[in-house]
Amino acid sequence: MNFVVYFKYSKRFFPLMIESETNSFIRTVEWKDNKVIMIDQTKLPNQLVFVEYDDYNQVAEAIRNLVVRGAPAIGVSGAFGLGLAALQSNSETKDDLISDLQHAKQILFATRPTAVNLGWGLEKIMTVAKSKDSVEEIKKSVIFIAKQMADQDIEINKTMGKFGAKLFENNDTVMTHCNAGALATVAYGTALGVIRATRESGKNVKIIATETRPIQQGSRLTAFELKHDGFDVSLIPDTAVGYTMANGLVNKVVVGADRIVKTGHVFNKIGTYQVATMAKQHGIPFYVAAPLSTIDMESKAEDVVIEMRKGTEVTGIGDKKTAPDGINVINPAFDMTPPELISGIITEKGIVKAPFEESIKSLFNKID
Ligand code: MRU
């Protein structure tokens, strides 16, 4: 693995801003010269560091350690991981190569349990691999499809953004939680994609970003990404959600999702449920933006596994210890927001509202 520190953050050299017509922007994750290149998100906002991987085990480690995170970004990373596994394999028969890919898939899949996009991306690649006849064909098509998934992620986010932009008015102040932006996808973002598209449609929006403890995707990534791209963004501690809503400082909420089940229950970063509950209390519309690859039509809400992360994420901030030694910690990475708190789900096939069981199903019957 190579670590390449390009430069400390500098607006001049860091075009995260999405040029919607030209696609000339940095990708969170990409395939280049038979390697996977990622922005190391654990180093943001202080340094922009790119990491290069040529082994799928390194990609698995990167997903586990949050070098790359956000449901769509880990879906594409998983697919790229299988691309590397195909290149790494010395198998000479189709069956042996499929078995190598199956093994890599298990390792990649075990990294993070909640976001459905990871399993979706891995499954899509395995289906393509199995449909081919020769080792050469499999290797070529696995890489081709993984790269196509990355390109499609951006297109999907832009389409979703255009639908979502219609829900926002000029001079709205929109709260978001965690990071569902360019950094959580290949580029452009889901929830932040909607905010970008709203601005591109000529409307002025302000954003309130929650800090998102324990590992601060809101302050490290969302505040960084939006500020860099010239948005009027204010950062709040998670504990100020109620204050800002009660004092009329917010009039809409938009968040991303890691998994949405067919009943409309939304699994997203821990704290989303609190934000949604507060929004309901204050009559503030609460929207979720997510691609169809985040929708899980199979699982029941009660069967979704919530990832539990290590206690040290809570007992300290960065390297600084902020809790007594030996303290018990409960550190769930995600929570579930029930459908009755959700005003609408924005997807690349349109916006759906309650009753979600019917409206979500209808999304899958829509033809482009
Ligand atoms: O633990 P993370 O940082 O991977 O959690 C990410 C989120 O919860 C995002 O809100 C979600 O993946 C949507 S990203 C477009």
mmCIF file of C-alpha atoms and ligand atoms in Angstrom:
data_model
loop_
_atom_site.group_PDB
_atom_site.id
_atom_site.type_symbol
_atom_site.label_atom_id
_atom_site.label_comp_id
_atom_site.label_asym_id
_atom_site.label_seq_id
_atom_site.Cartn_x
_atom_site.Cartn_y
_atom_site.Cartn_z
ATOM 1 C CA MET A 1 0.000 0.000 0.000
ATOM 2 C CA ASN A 2 1.306 3.447 -0.841
ATOM 3 C CA PHE A 3 0.417 6.544 1.093
ATOM 4 C CA VAL A 4 0.630 9.625 -1.032
ATOM 5 C CA VAL A 5 0.288 12.893 0.814
ATOM 6 C CA TYR A 6 -0.456 15.323 -1.945
ATOM 7 C CA PHE A 7 -0.852 18.534 -0.023
ATOM 8 C CA LYS A 8 -2.385 20.026 3.041
ATOM 9 C CA TYR A 9 -5.898 21.240 2.299
ATOM 10 C CA SER A 10 -5.852 24.216 -0.002
ATOM 11 C CA LYS A 11 -8.865 25.535 -1.817
ATOM 12 C CA ARG A 12 -6.803 26.351 -4.861
ATOM 13 C CA PHE A 13 -5.736 22.766 -5.408
ATOM 14 C CA PHE A 14 -8.717 20.873 -4.135
ATOM 15 C CA PRO A 15 -11.628 21.010 -6.554
ATOM 16 C CA LEU A 16 -14.149 18.988 -4.557
ATOM 17 C CA MET A 17 -16.802 21.278 -5.986
ATOM 18 C CA ILE A 18 -18.843 19.381 -8.461
ATOM 19 C CA GLU A 19 -18.791 20.808 -11.964
ATOM 20 C CA SER A 20 -22.055 19.233 -12.983
ATOM 21 C CA GLU A 21 -21.515 19.519 -16.731
ATOM 22 C CA THR A 22 -17.862 18.539 -16.931
ATOM 23 C CA ASN A 23 -17.423 15.941 -14.203
ATOM 24 C CA SER A 24 -14.078 17.537 -13.405
ATOM 25 C CA PHE A 25 -13.779 16.832 -9.716
ATOM 26 C CA ILE A 26 -12.018 14.532 -7.334
ATOM 27 C CA ARG A 27 -13.607 11.160 -6.740
ATOM 28 C CA THR A 28 -13.791 9.720 -3.238
ATOM 29 C CA VAL A 29 -12.900 6.311 -4.658
ATOM 30 C CA GLU A 30 -11.706 5.382 -8.130
ATOM 31 C CA TRP A 31 -10.048 2.688 -10.207
ATOM 32 C CA LYS A 32 -6.807 3.753 -11.871
ATOM 33 C CA ASP A 33 -4.048 1.647 -13.472
ATOM 34 C CA ASN A 34 -5.380 -1.523 -11.855
ATOM 35 C CA LYS A 35 -5.314 0.029 -8.410
ATOM 36 C CA VAL A 36 -7.997 1.420 -6.130
ATOM 37 C CA ILE A 37 -7.375 5.012 -5.103
ATOM 38 C CA MET A 38 -9.260 6.520 -2.172
ATOM 39 C CA ILE A 39 -9.272 9.735 -0.214
ATOM 40 C CA ASP A 40 -8.298 8.742 3.337
ATOM 41 C CA GLN A 41 -11.247 10.279 5.156
ATOM 42 C CA THR A 42 -9.717 9.670 8.569
ATOM 43 C CA LYS A 43 -7.209 12.449 7.759
ATOM 44 C CA LEU A 44 -9.775 15.077 6.773
ATOM 45 C CA PRO A 45 -10.182 17.992 7.250
ATOM 46 C CA ASN A 46 -6.525 18.603 8.060
ATOM 47 C CA GLN A 47 -4.870 16.737 5.221
ATOM 48 C CA LEU A 48 -5.920 15.475 1.839
ATOM 49 C CA VAL A 49 -4.263 12.079 1.613
ATOM 50 C CA PHE A 50 -4.845 9.567 -1.155
ATOM 51 C CA VAL A 51 -4.208 5.884 -0.518
ATOM 52 C CA GLU A 52 -3.575 3.329 -3.242
ATOM 53 C CA TYR A 53 -4.434 -0.347 -2.877
ATOM 54 C CA ASP A 54 -3.578 -3.335 -5.031
ATOM 55 C CA ASP A 55 -4.885 -6.017 -2.658
ATOM 56 C CA TYR A 56 -8.560 -6.572 -1.817
ATOM 57 C CA ASN A 57 -7.617 -7.242 1.823
ATOM 58 C CA GLN A 58 -6.385 -3.643 2.034
ATOM 59 C CA VAL A 59 -9.719 -2.434 0.652
ATOM 60 C CA ALA A 60 -11.521 -4.510 3.300
ATOM 61 C CA GLU A 61 -9.339 -2.948 5.988
ATOM 62 C CA ALA A 62 -10.024 0.545 4.578
ATOM 63 C CA ILE A 63 -13.787 -0.028 4.773
ATOM 64 C CA ARG A 64 -13.507 -1.402 8.314
ATOM 65 C CA ASN A 65 -11.355 1.519 9.503
ATOM 66 C CA LEU A 66 -13.494 4.215 7.819
ATOM 67 C CA VAL A 67 -10.809 5.333 5.370
ATOM 68 C CA VAL A 68 -13.803 5.120 3.054
ATOM 69 C CA ARG A 69 -17.295 5.319 4.501
ATOM 70 C CA GLY A 70 -20.840 6.232 3.523
ATOM 71 C CA ALA A 71 -23.164 3.608 2.043
ATOM 72 C CA PRO A 72 -22.749 4.277 -1.713
ATOM 73 C CA ALA A 73 -18.970 4.782 -1.419
ATOM 74 C CA ILE A 74 -18.505 1.451 0.349
ATOM 75 C CA GLY A 75 -20.747 -0.257 -2.222
ATOM 76 C CA VAL A 76 -18.438 0.865 -5.026
ATOM 77 C CA SER A 77 -15.331 0.138 -2.918
ATOM 78 C CA GLY A 78 -16.537 -3.439 -2.391
ATOM 79 C CA ALA A 79 -16.996 -3.827 -6.155
ATOM 80 C CA PHE A 80 -13.491 -2.452 -6.770
ATOM 81 C CA GLY A 81 -12.199 -4.847 -4.083
ATOM 82 C CA LEU A 82 -13.535 -7.742 -6.151
ATOM 83 C CA GLY A 83 -11.825 -6.197 -9.200
ATOM 84 C CA LEU A 84 -8.521 -6.444 -7.325
ATOM 85 C CA ALA A 85 -9.341 -9.993 -6.186
ATOM 86 C CA ALA A 86 -9.893 -10.981 -9.828
ATOM 87 C CA LEU A 87 -6.499 -9.530 -10.798
ATOM 88 C CA GLN A 88 -4.786 -11.165 -7.801
ATOM 89 C CA SER A 89 -6.134 -14.612 -8.622
ATOM 90 C CA ASN A 90 -3.823 -17.084 -10.382
ATOM 91 C CA SER A 91 -6.702 -19.417 -11.157
ATOM 92 C CA GLU A 92 -6.755 -20.943 -14.594
ATOM 93 C CA THR A 93 -10.355 -22.132 -14.655
ATOM 94 C CA LYS A 94 -13.635 -20.292 -14.285
ATOM 95 C CA ASP A 95 -14.655 -22.382 -11.278
ATOM 96 C CA ASP A 96 -11.436 -21.660 -9.408
ATOM 97 C CA LEU A 97 -11.664 -17.942 -10.142
ATOM 98 C CA ILE A 98 -15.300 -17.805 -8.965
ATOM 99 C CA SER A 99 -14.234 -19.565 -5.786
ATOM 100 C CA ASP A 100 -11.442 -16.976 -5.228
ATOM 101 C CA LEU A 101 -13.956 -14.184 -5.790
ATOM 102 C CA GLN A 102 -16.406 -15.824 -3.409
ATOM 103 C CA HIS A 103 -13.717 -15.895 -0.716
ATOM 104 C CA ALA A 104 -12.852 -12.212 -1.303
ATOM 105 C CA LYS A 105 -16.548 -11.336 -1.249
ATOM 106 C CA GLN A 106 -16.917 -12.886 2.212
ATOM 107 C CA ILE A 107 -13.969 -10.893 3.556
ATOM 108 C CA LEU A 108 -15.239 -7.635 2.053
ATOM 109 C CA PHE A 109 -18.829 -8.286 3.165
ATOM 110 C CA ALA A 110 -17.817 -8.911 6.783
ATOM 111 C CA THR A 111 -16.352 -5.423 7.163
ATOM 112 C CA ARG A 112 -19.514 -3.432 7.920
ATOM 113 C CA PRO A 113 -22.945 -4.988 8.410
ATOM 114 C CA THR A 114 -25.515 -2.192 8.234
ATOM 115 C CA ALA A 115 -25.190 -0.417 4.872
ATOM 116 C CA VAL A 116 -26.980 -2.550 2.294
ATOM 117 C CA ASN A 117 -25.010 -1.058 -0.626
ATOM 118 C CA LEU A 118 -21.957 -3.156 0.227
ATOM 119 C CA GLY A 119 -23.783 -6.462 -0.266
ATOM 120 C CA TRP A 120 -25.548 -4.992 -3.324
ATOM 121 C CA GLY A 121 -22.250 -4.009 -4.986
ATOM 122 C CA LEU A 122 -20.598 -7.362 -4.228
ATOM 123 C CA GLU A 123 -23.593 -9.347 -5.463
ATOM 124 C CA LYS A 124 -23.791 -7.360 -8.675
ATOM 125 C CA ILE A 125 -20.158 -8.147 -9.470
ATOM 126 C CA MET A 126 -20.541 -11.842 -8.607
ATOM 127 C CA THR A 127 -23.556 -12.129 -10.923
ATOM 128 C CA VAL A 128 -21.555 -10.643 -13.797
ATOM 129 C CA ALA A 129 -18.566 -12.887 -13.053
ATOM 130 C CA LYS A 130 -20.710 -16.033 -13.035
ATOM 131 C CA SER A 131 -22.321 -15.098 -16.356
ATOM 132 C CA LYS A 132 -18.982 -15.144 -18.219
ATOM 133 C CA ASP A 133 -17.249 -18.203 -19.656
ATOM 134 C CA SER A 134 -13.506 -17.664 -19.474
ATOM 135 C CA VAL A 135 -11.062 -16.410 -16.848
ATOM 136 C CA GLU A 136 -10.055 -13.543 -19.125
ATOM 137 C CA GLU A 137 -13.661 -12.511 -19.744
ATOM 138 C CA ILE A 138 -14.446 -12.604 -16.030
ATOM 139 C CA LYS A 139 -11.472 -10.420 -15.110
ATOM 140 C CA LYS A 140 -12.281 -7.895 -17.813
ATOM 141 C CA SER A 141 -15.994 -7.688 -17.099
ATOM 142 C CA VAL A 142 -15.625 -7.479 -13.296
ATOM 143 C CA ILE A 143 -13.410 -4.409 -13.638
ATOM 144 C CA PHE A 144 -15.574 -2.905 -16.370
ATOM 145 C CA ILE A 145 -18.778 -3.231 -14.341
ATOM 146 C CA ALA A 146 -17.168 -1.932 -11.129
ATOM 147 C CA LYS A 147 -15.982 1.182 -13.004
ATOM 148 C CA GLN A 148 -19.429 1.566 -14.543
ATOM 149 C CA MET A 149 -21.006 1.381 -11.060
ATOM 150 C CA ALA A 150 -18.769 4.253 -9.972
ATOM 151 C CA ASP A 151 -19.818 6.395 -12.961
ATOM 152 C CA GLN A 152 -23.464 5.517 -12.438
ATOM 153 C CA ASP A 153 -23.289 6.507 -8.775
ATOM 154 C CA ILE A 154 -22.565 10.096 -9.819
ATOM 155 C CA GLU A 155 -25.346 10.139 -12.410
ATOM 156 C CA ILE A 156 -27.811 8.677 -9.903
ATOM 157 C CA ASN A 157 -26.901 11.324 -7.324
ATOM 158 C CA LYS A 158 -27.445 14.096 -9.843
ATOM 159 C CA THR A 159 -30.826 12.734 -10.883
ATOM 160 C CA MET A 160 -31.813 12.339 -7.239
ATOM 161 C CA GLY A 161 -30.644 15.890 -6.601
ATOM 162 C CA LYS A 162 -32.906 17.274 -9.330
ATOM 163 C CA PHE A 163 -35.953 15.535 -7.869
ATOM 164 C CA GLY A 164 -35.061 16.603 -4.339
ATOM 165 C CA ALA A 165 -34.386 20.234 -5.239
ATOM 166 C CA LYS A 166 -38.116 20.726 -5.854
ATOM 167 C CA LEU A 167 -38.771 20.238 -2.127
ATOM 168 C CA PHE A 168 -36.640 23.217 -1.123
ATOM 169 C CA GLU A 169 -37.462 26.920 -1.344
ATOM 170 C CA ASN A 170 -35.280 29.949 -1.766
ATOM 171 C CA ASN A 171 -33.767 30.941 1.609
ATOM 172 C CA ASP A 172 -34.513 27.639 3.347
ATOM 173 C CA THR A 173 -32.193 26.629 6.173
ATOM 174 C CA VAL A 174 -31.654 22.911 5.967
ATOM 175 C CA MET A 175 -30.270 20.687 8.714
ATOM 176 C CA THR A 176 -28.255 17.602 7.828
ATOM 177 C CA HIS A 177 -26.697 14.907 10.009
ATOM 178 C CA CYS A 178 -23.517 12.867 9.465
ATOM 179 C CA ASN A 179 -22.028 13.108 5.965
ATOM 180 C CA ALA A 180 -24.147 12.090 3.008
ATOM 181 C CA GLY A 181 -22.101 14.170 0.617
ATOM 182 C CA ALA A 182 -19.514 13.800 -2.129
ATOM 183 C CA LEU A 183 -17.338 12.046 0.444
ATOM 184 C CA ALA A 184 -19.980 9.388 1.184
ATOM 185 C CA THR A 185 -20.460 8.564 -2.490
ATOM 186 C CA VAL A 186 -18.179 8.498 -5.531
ATOM 187 C CA ALA A 187 -18.983 12.215 -5.909
ATOM 188 C CA TYR A 188 -21.802 14.805 -5.525
ATOM 189 C CA GLY A 189 -23.591 13.114 -2.639
ATOM 190 C CA THR A 190 -27.117 12.019 -1.769
ATOM 191 C CA ALA A 191 -28.473 14.436 0.880
ATOM 192 C CA LEU A 192 -25.776 16.984 0.020
ATOM 193 C CA GLY A 193 -26.388 16.219 -3.664
ATOM 194 C CA VAL A 194 -29.943 17.463 -3.123
ATOM 195 C CA ILE A 195 -28.535 20.597 -1.492
ATOM 196 C CA ARG A 196 -26.081 21.067 -4.388
ATOM 197 C CA ALA A 197 -28.867 20.616 -6.941
ATOM 198 C CA THR A 198 -31.053 23.107 -5.050
ATOM 199 C CA ARG A 199 -28.318 25.716 -5.365
ATOM 200 C CA GLU A 200 -27.747 24.800 -9.023
ATOM 201 C CA SER A 201 -31.469 25.423 -9.615
ATOM 202 C CA GLY A 202 -30.923 29.017 -8.527
ATOM 203 C CA LYS A 203 -32.174 28.834 -4.943
ATOM 204 C CA ASN A 204 -30.200 30.089 -2.014
ATOM 205 C CA VAL A 205 -29.974 27.655 0.919
ATOM 206 C CA LYS A 206 -28.201 27.767 4.245
ATOM 207 C CA ILE A 207 -27.136 24.586 5.968
ATOM 208 C CA ILE A 208 -26.848 23.547 9.595
ATOM 209 C CA ALA A 209 -24.547 20.559 10.012
ATOM 210 C CA THR A 210 -24.568 18.509 13.200
ATOM 211 C CA GLU A 211 -21.157 17.582 14.543
ATOM 212 C CA THR A 212 -22.131 13.860 14.615
ATOM 213 C CA ARG A 213 -20.324 12.377 17.584
ATOM 214 C CA PRO A 214 -18.563 10.118 18.196
ATOM 215 C CA ILE A 215 -16.353 10.366 15.122
ATOM 216 C CA GLN A 216 -17.602 13.641 13.787
ATOM 217 C CA GLN A 217 -18.469 12.992 10.163
ATOM 218 C CA GLY A 218 -20.552 16.192 10.384
ATOM 219 C CA SER A 219 -17.729 18.503 11.400
ATOM 220 C CA ARG A 220 -14.804 16.691 9.779
ATOM 221 C CA LEU A 221 -16.503 15.948 6.459
ATOM 222 C CA THR A 222 -19.847 17.744 5.902
ATOM 223 C CA ALA A 223 -18.786 21.123 7.263
ATOM 224 C CA PHE A 224 -15.505 20.799 5.366
ATOM 225 C CA GLU A 225 -17.107 19.743 2.080
ATOM 226 C CA LEU A 226 -19.809 22.422 2.151
ATOM 227 C CA LYS A 227 -17.551 25.215 3.317
ATOM 228 C CA HIS A 228 -15.043 24.325 0.642
ATOM 229 C CA ASP A 229 -17.750 24.531 -1.992
ATOM 230 C CA GLY A 230 -18.852 27.956 -0.813
ATOM 231 C CA PHE A 231 -22.070 27.103 1.021
ATOM 232 C CA ASP A 232 -23.308 29.090 4.000
ATOM 233 C CA VAL A 233 -22.893 26.322 6.575
ATOM 234 C CA SER A 234 -23.026 26.495 10.372
ATOM 235 C CA LEU A 235 -21.799 23.711 12.605
ATOM 236 C CA ILE A 236 -23.702 22.770 15.756
ATOM 237 C CA PRO A 237 -23.036 20.261 18.521
ATOM 238 C CA ASP A 238 -25.481 17.360 18.333
ATOM 239 C CA THR A 239 -26.956 18.596 21.598
ATOM 240 C CA ALA A 240 -28.141 21.825 19.893
ATOM 241 C CA VAL A 241 -30.598 20.154 17.502
ATOM 242 C CA GLY A 242 -33.545 20.914 19.798
ATOM 243 C CA TYR A 243 -32.384 24.476 20.406
ATOM 244 C CA THR A 244 -32.026 25.330 16.716
ATOM 245 C CA MET A 245 -35.408 23.831 15.869
ATOM 246 C CA ALA A 246 -37.228 25.400 18.824
ATOM 247 C CA ASN A 247 -35.786 28.795 17.917
ATOM 248 C CA GLY A 248 -36.850 28.688 14.277
ATOM 249 C CA LEU A 249 -33.314 28.392 12.911
ATOM 250 C CA VAL A 250 -34.137 25.373 10.728
ATOM 251 C CA ASN A 251 -37.041 24.782 8.374
ATOM 252 C CA LYS A 252 -36.180 21.470 6.665
ATOM 253 C CA VAL A 253 -34.013 18.413 7.298
ATOM 254 C CA VAL A 254 -32.369 16.130 4.753
ATOM 255 C CA VAL A 255 -30.218 13.105 5.613
ATOM 256 C CA GLY A 256 -28.866 10.050 3.801
ATOM 257 C CA ALA A 257 -29.452 6.388 4.612
ATOM 258 C CA ASP A 258 -27.495 3.174 5.003
ATOM 259 C CA ARG A 259 -30.497 0.915 4.580
ATOM 260 C CA ILE A 260 -34.185 1.492 3.977
ATOM 261 C CA VAL A 261 -36.492 -1.483 4.353
ATOM 262 C CA LYS A 262 -39.734 -1.915 2.406
ATOM 263 C CA THR A 263 -41.859 -0.576 5.274
ATOM 264 C CA GLY A 264 -39.987 2.751 5.115
ATOM 265 C CA HIS A 265 -37.900 2.271 8.259
ATOM 266 C CA VAL A 266 -34.638 4.141 7.674
ATOM 267 C CA PHE A 267 -31.292 3.070 9.134
ATOM 268 C CA ASN A 268 -28.779 5.896 9.213
ATOM 269 C CA LYS A 269 -26.008 7.354 11.366
ATOM 270 C CA ILE A 270 -26.626 7.232 15.085
ATOM 271 C CA GLY A 271 -28.573 10.329 16.132
ATOM 272 C CA THR A 272 -30.742 10.480 13.006
ATOM 273 C CA TYR A 273 -33.696 9.180 15.030
ATOM 274 C CA GLN A 274 -33.259 11.999 17.548
ATOM 275 C CA VAL A 275 -33.118 14.598 14.761
ATOM 276 C CA ALA A 276 -36.259 13.139 13.141
ATOM 277 C CA THR A 277 -38.135 13.067 16.454
ATOM 278 C CA MET A 278 -37.231 16.676 17.167
ATOM 279 C CA ALA A 279 -38.275 17.665 13.625
ATOM 280 C CA LYS A 280 -41.684 16.032 14.149
ATOM 281 C CA GLN A 281 -42.061 17.846 17.473
ATOM 282 C CA HIS A 282 -41.486 21.173 15.711
ATOM 283 C CA GLY A 283 -43.431 20.432 12.511
ATOM 284 C CA ILE A 284 -40.280 20.520 10.360
ATOM 285 C CA PRO A 285 -40.283 18.308 7.221
ATOM 286 C CA PHE A 286 -37.739 15.484 7.494
ATOM 287 C CA TYR A 287 -36.486 14.044 4.180
ATOM 288 C CA VAL A 288 -34.215 11.095 3.401
ATOM 289 C CA ALA A 289 -32.217 10.979 0.147
ATOM 290 C CA ALA A 290 -30.929 7.591 -0.997
ATOM 291 C CA PRO A 291 -30.487 5.600 -4.205
ATOM 292 C CA LEU A 292 -32.468 2.437 -4.895
ATOM 293 C CA SER A 293 -29.320 0.446 -4.052
ATOM 294 C CA THR A 294 -29.897 1.484 -0.411
ATOM 295 C CA ILE A 295 -33.366 -0.074 -0.361
ATOM 296 C CA ASP A 296 -33.539 -3.593 1.036
ATOM 297 C CA MET A 297 -36.801 -5.247 -0.030
ATOM 298 C CA GLU A 298 -35.917 -8.511 1.740
ATOM 299 C CA SER A 299 -35.137 -7.750 5.390
ATOM 300 C CA LYS A 300 -37.553 -6.785 8.136
ATOM 301 C CA ALA A 301 -36.648 -3.751 10.228
ATOM 302 C CA GLU A 302 -36.140 -5.912 13.329
ATOM 303 C CA ASP A 303 -33.655 -8.157 11.499
ATOM 304 C CA VAL A 304 -31.242 -5.406 10.442
ATOM 305 C CA VAL A 305 -27.916 -5.707 12.253
ATOM 306 C CA ILE A 306 -26.744 -2.453 13.791
ATOM 307 C CA GLU A 307 -22.962 -2.214 13.778
ATOM 308 C CA MET A 308 -21.476 -1.710 17.254
ATOM 309 C CA ARG A 309 -18.137 0.105 17.175
ATOM 310 C CA LYS A 310 -15.270 0.241 19.619
ATOM 311 C CA GLY A 311 -15.605 2.147 22.885
ATOM 312 C CA THR A 312 -12.524 4.260 22.308
ATOM 313 C CA GLU A 313 -14.482 6.264 19.716
ATOM 314 C CA VAL A 314 -16.571 7.524 22.662
ATOM 315 C CA THR A 315 -13.997 7.682 25.449
ATOM 316 C CA GLY A 316 -11.863 10.174 23.569
ATOM 317 C CA ILE A 317 -11.833 12.815 20.904
ATOM 318 C CA GLY A 318 -9.002 12.155 18.502
ATOM 319 C CA ASP A 319 -6.057 11.151 20.669
ATOM 320 C CA LYS A 320 -7.349 12.966 23.745
ATOM 321 C CA LYS A 321 -9.003 10.830 26.426
ATOM 322 C CA THR A 322 -12.250 12.366 27.711
ATOM 323 C CA ALA A 323 -13.647 9.572 29.924
ATOM 324 C CA PRO A 324 -12.397 7.597 32.926
ATOM 325 C CA ASP A 325 -10.426 4.388 32.397
ATOM 326 C CA GLY A 326 -12.511 1.223 32.419
ATOM 327 C CA ILE A 327 -15.847 2.929 31.719
ATOM 328 C CA ASN A 328 -18.509 0.806 29.969
ATOM 329 C CA VAL A 329 -19.489 2.188 26.565
ATOM 330 C CA ILE A 330 -22.451 1.545 24.267
ATOM 331 C CA ASN A 331 -21.490 2.718 20.774
ATOM 332 C CA PRO A 332 -24.011 1.834 18.058
ATOM 333 C CA ALA A 333 -23.016 3.255 14.653
ATOM 334 C CA PHE A 334 -26.593 3.563 13.358
ATOM 335 C CA ASP A 335 -30.186 3.886 14.525
ATOM 336 C CA MET A 336 -33.602 3.341 12.991
ATOM 337 C CA THR A 337 -36.017 6.133 12.163
ATOM 338 C CA PRO A 338 -39.612 4.884 11.842
ATOM 339 C CA PRO A 339 -41.682 5.845 8.769
ATOM 340 C CA GLU A 340 -44.114 8.052 10.704
ATOM 341 C CA LEU A 341 -41.309 10.583 11.242
ATOM 342 C CA ILE A 342 -40.385 10.743 7.540
ATOM 343 C CA SER A 343 -41.986 13.295 5.198
ATOM 344 C CA GLY A 344 -40.531 11.800 2.023
ATOM 345 C CA ILE A 345 -37.779 9.623 0.578
ATOM 346 C CA ILE A 346 -35.933 11.122 -2.384
ATOM 347 C CA THR A 347 -34.542 8.616 -4.903
ATOM 348 C CA GLU A 348 -33.280 8.656 -8.496
ATOM 349 C CA LYS A 349 -36.748 7.429 -9.547
ATOM 350 C CA GLY A 350 -38.634 10.201 -7.776
ATOM 351 C CA ILE A 351 -39.893 11.137 -4.318
ATOM 352 C CA VAL A 352 -42.045 8.726 -2.338
ATOM 353 C CA LYS A 353 -44.273 9.448 0.634
ATOM 354 C CA ALA A 354 -46.365 7.425 3.095
ATOM 355 C CA PRO A 355 -47.790 4.830 2.864
ATOM 356 C CA PHE A 356 -44.230 3.709 2.127
ATOM 357 C CA GLU A 357 -44.920 0.013 1.692
ATOM 358 C CA GLU A 358 -46.801 0.794 -1.529
ATOM 359 C CA SER A 359 -44.804 3.783 -2.724
ATOM 360 C CA ILE A 360 -41.390 2.122 -2.248
ATOM 361 C CA LYS A 361 -42.553 -0.944 -4.179
ATOM 362 C CA SER A 362 -43.712 1.278 -7.050
ATOM 363 C CA LEU A 363 -40.166 2.674 -7.444
ATOM 364 C CA PHE A 364 -38.931 -0.693 -8.647
ATOM 365 C CA ASN A 365 -41.561 -0.853 -11.374
ATOM 366 C CA LYS A 366 -40.590 2.501 -12.847
ATOM 367 C CA ILE A 367 -38.830 2.343 -16.193
ATOM 368 C CA ASP A 368 -36.405 5.115 -17.199
HETATM 369 O O1 MRU B 1 -20.382 5.271 9.589
HETATM 370 P P1 MRU B 1 -20.502 5.999 8.293
HETATM 371 O O2 MRU B 1 -19.725 7.266 8.242
HETATM 372 O O3 MRU B 1 -20.226 5.091 7.108
HETATM 373 O O4 MRU B 1 -22.039 6.383 8.208
HETATM 374 C C1 MRU B 1 -22.511 7.050 7.079
HETATM 375 C C2 MRU B 1 -23.920 7.434 7.172
HETATM 376 O O5 MRU B 1 -24.621 7.114 8.107
HETATM 377 C C3 MRU B 1 -24.470 8.195 6.016
HETATM 378 O O6 MRU B 1 -25.454 9.087 6.432
HETATM 379 C C4 MRU B 1 -25.098 7.201 5.034
HETATM 380 O O7 MRU B 1 -24.170 6.203 4.685
HETATM 381 C C5 MRU B 1 -25.601 7.841 3.820
HETATM 382 S S1 MRU B 1 -24.283 8.269 2.757
HETATM 383 C C6 MRU B 1 -24.791 8.868 1.307
#
